Amino acid sequence: MGMLEEMPLSLDPEDVIAEFEAMTRDAGRVQIETLKKILEENGRTEYLQRWGLDGRTDPESYKSCVPLVTHEDLEPYINRIVDGDDSSILTGNPITTISLSSGTTRGMPKFVPFNDELMESTMQIYKTSYSFRNREFPIGNGKCLQLIYGSRQFKTKGGLAAGTATTNVYRNPLFKRTMKAMQSPCCSPEEVIFGPDFHQSLYCHLLCGLIQREEVQVISSTFAHSIVHAFRTFEQDWEELCTDIREGVLSSRISVPSVRTAMSKLLKPNPELADLIYNKCQGLSNWYGLIPELFPKTRYIYGIMTGSMEPYLKKLRHYAGELPLLSADYGSSEGWIGVNVNPKLPPEMATFAVLPNIGYFEFIPLRQSLDGLEAKAVGLAEVKAGEEYEVIVTSFAGLYRYRLGDVVKVKGFHNSTPELQFICRRNLLLTINIDKNTEKDLQLAVEAAAKVLAENKLEVVDFTSRVDSSTEPGHYVIFWEISGEASDEVLEECCNCLDESFLDAGYISSRKVKAIGALELRIVKRGTFHKILDHYVGLGAAVSQFKTPRCVGPTNNKVLQILCNNVVKSYSSTAF
Ligand code: AMP
């Protein structure tokens, strides 16, 4: 380990907050300066020269010269970087690392540039939200059960290091130092985080947490899905975990030598601890309050709980008992956007204050673009509370006026910077003709129909959807994995409720005139969604960044196959 890595990093939460307050009081000016800095550093790149900025760095010139782009537009440039062209293509300093974004929507990962500036801003976001969190929920010295997983790292054809953004972050020495400064060092050794087999790593994370149960003060992951997944796994594996602790011998299911070696250093026979955990588990009713039982000093649960993670909140609350759920910040492989400075708000209400110095942000008003008018992006200082926007990012890592594809709503302001609520991905999920349904619409329909299940003490474990155009007319298909057996009667009611819960006028009118066929609800076997996760992990996706695709495109054959092969029952709506 180098000197730098060992040097303690000082972090005074009040200093961090003071800096944040000063910056957000003057957000408009900070934005102008940030753009200037980005353009000064990168003005000579091939990409920016192409648009004829000629050294100008003001927002007006920038917006009039440089077009709004999508990832697809930048792909030819990014691919040259990936293939080893180290001239100044998108950034002044050559890019040496590439992030693979989850790309769950396309079913194929996308490449985006990663650099030191991105790492710095990631740490700035972490430290800022930690400082606000620590005001409300102070923690002492202890450990954090971080359910995080590095994905495979590889070299691109051109010799660049490539991995998912979270992996690039976890591997960076600055990450460990920052976690230490935040009093949240990970319970598990690196061999576990970076183990090649996700199932084995998950098992060991749980084991490490249990061994150090008195020290654990925070349970976290990038996305809340990983936390729910971990405790669902615990429900299956708890007896085996207890046996390992009792005997001090690691289960033979852990076969990776580096992981075994690292774990054997931690594991000692401890029958008292094993008995204690065993008894606690036996005393629980339907695993309610599992987390505080296992980890009595936990102050809160932390991770991204908004957007496509909302459907897991119910289960997470069940495991968490009375513990608070704190929603983490808003960002993407392309860069960070906002920080949760109101950690006390429940995840459903969480907002993200835009950090005005980590990028230059623009917002396309959604109402306008839905009218079919030419979308005109406004600056951070010009957004209005109550309006919805698509987010545009200009970053220190080679993205200029890049459409992130997310829809956000301005809920209010922190000083003069907007506080954004995440609404959904902009892409429409379900559309056949004039109907338009987003991920959010699907989520709301599933929530409504799940109430029928809840009356029968059952829950939706996970869900996705597709458009089936093989029938005439086409129709929506919703796939559900549920927690137990439900009667046909109940599921028929759920199916009708789903159909009735899509409130989009285009959908309702099409259904009425049978221009869209009856919605179909297909129930899949328990464990089907774990198979889908495994499939994505096999493709190189990171479990840490995993988001269940809420709609499966017609070309996503493998996932369609997994779903269709596991259907146990199927229902057709009679609602219209
Ligand atoms: P990735 O491509 O894996 O980097 O994922 C980035 C995407 O995850 C963003 O564009 C959002 O759609 C989603 N995301 C990230 N942070 C949040 C958040 N706090 N709330 C909701 N969605 C988020």
Short mmCIF file of C-alpha atoms and ligand atoms in Angstrom, two decimals, residues 101-102 223 304 306-307 328-333 352 404 406 422 425 545 547, ligand 1:
data_model
loop_
_atom_site.label_atom_id
_atom_site.label_comp_id
_atom_site.label_asym_id
_atom_site.label_seq_id
_atom_site.Cartn_x
_atom_site.Cartn_y
_atom_site.Cartn_z
CA SER A 101 -23.40 1.44 -17.24
CA SER A 102 -26.04 -1.07 -16.29
CA PHE A 223 -29.47 0.35 -4.62
CA ILE A 304 -30.96 4.48 -3.19
CA THR A 306 -36.28 6.02 -5.04
CA GLY A 307 -37.35 5.42 -8.65
CA ALA A 328 -29.09 7.87 -0.88
CA ASP A 329 -28.07 10.37 -3.55
CA TYR A 330 -28.89 10.73 -7.22
CA GLY A 331 -26.38 10.02 -9.91
CA SER A 332 -25.42 7.71 -12.70
CA SER A 333 -22.40 6.17 -14.34
CA PHE A 352 -31.79 15.70 -4.30
CA LEU A 404 -29.44 11.44 -19.27
CA ASP A 406 -34.27 10.76 -16.54
CA PHE A 422 -36.74 11.48 -9.26
CA ARG A 425 -36.74 7.14 -16.95
CA GLN A 545 -26.00 -1.40 -9.89
CA LYS A 547 -32.17 -2.63 -11.55
P1 AMP B 1 -26.41 3.42 -14.05
O1 AMP B 1 -26.60 3.45 -15.52
O2 AMP B 1 -26.32 2.05 -13.50
O3 AMP B 1 -25.31 4.31 -13.64
O4 AMP B 1 -27.76 3.99 -13.42
C1 AMP B 1 -28.07 5.36 -13.48
C2 AMP B 1 -29.56 5.54 -13.41
O5 AMP B 1 -30.08 5.02 -12.19
C3 AMP B 1 -29.99 6.97 -13.41
O6 AMP B 1 -29.99 7.54 -14.70
C4 AMP B 1 -31.37 6.87 -12.79
O7 AMP B 1 -32.32 6.47 -13.76
C5 AMP B 1 -31.18 5.77 -11.76
N1 AMP B 1 -30.89 6.39 -10.45
C6 AMP B 1 -29.72 6.76 -9.95
N2 AMP B 1 -29.85 7.33 -8.75
C7 AMP B 1 -31.16 7.34 -8.47
C8 AMP B 1 -31.95 7.80 -7.38
N3 AMP B 1 -31.42 8.35 -6.29
N4 AMP B 1 -33.27 7.63 -7.46
C9 AMP B 1 -33.83 7.04 -8.54
N5 AMP B 1 -33.15 6.60 -9.58
C10 AMP B 1 -31.83 6.74 -9.56
#
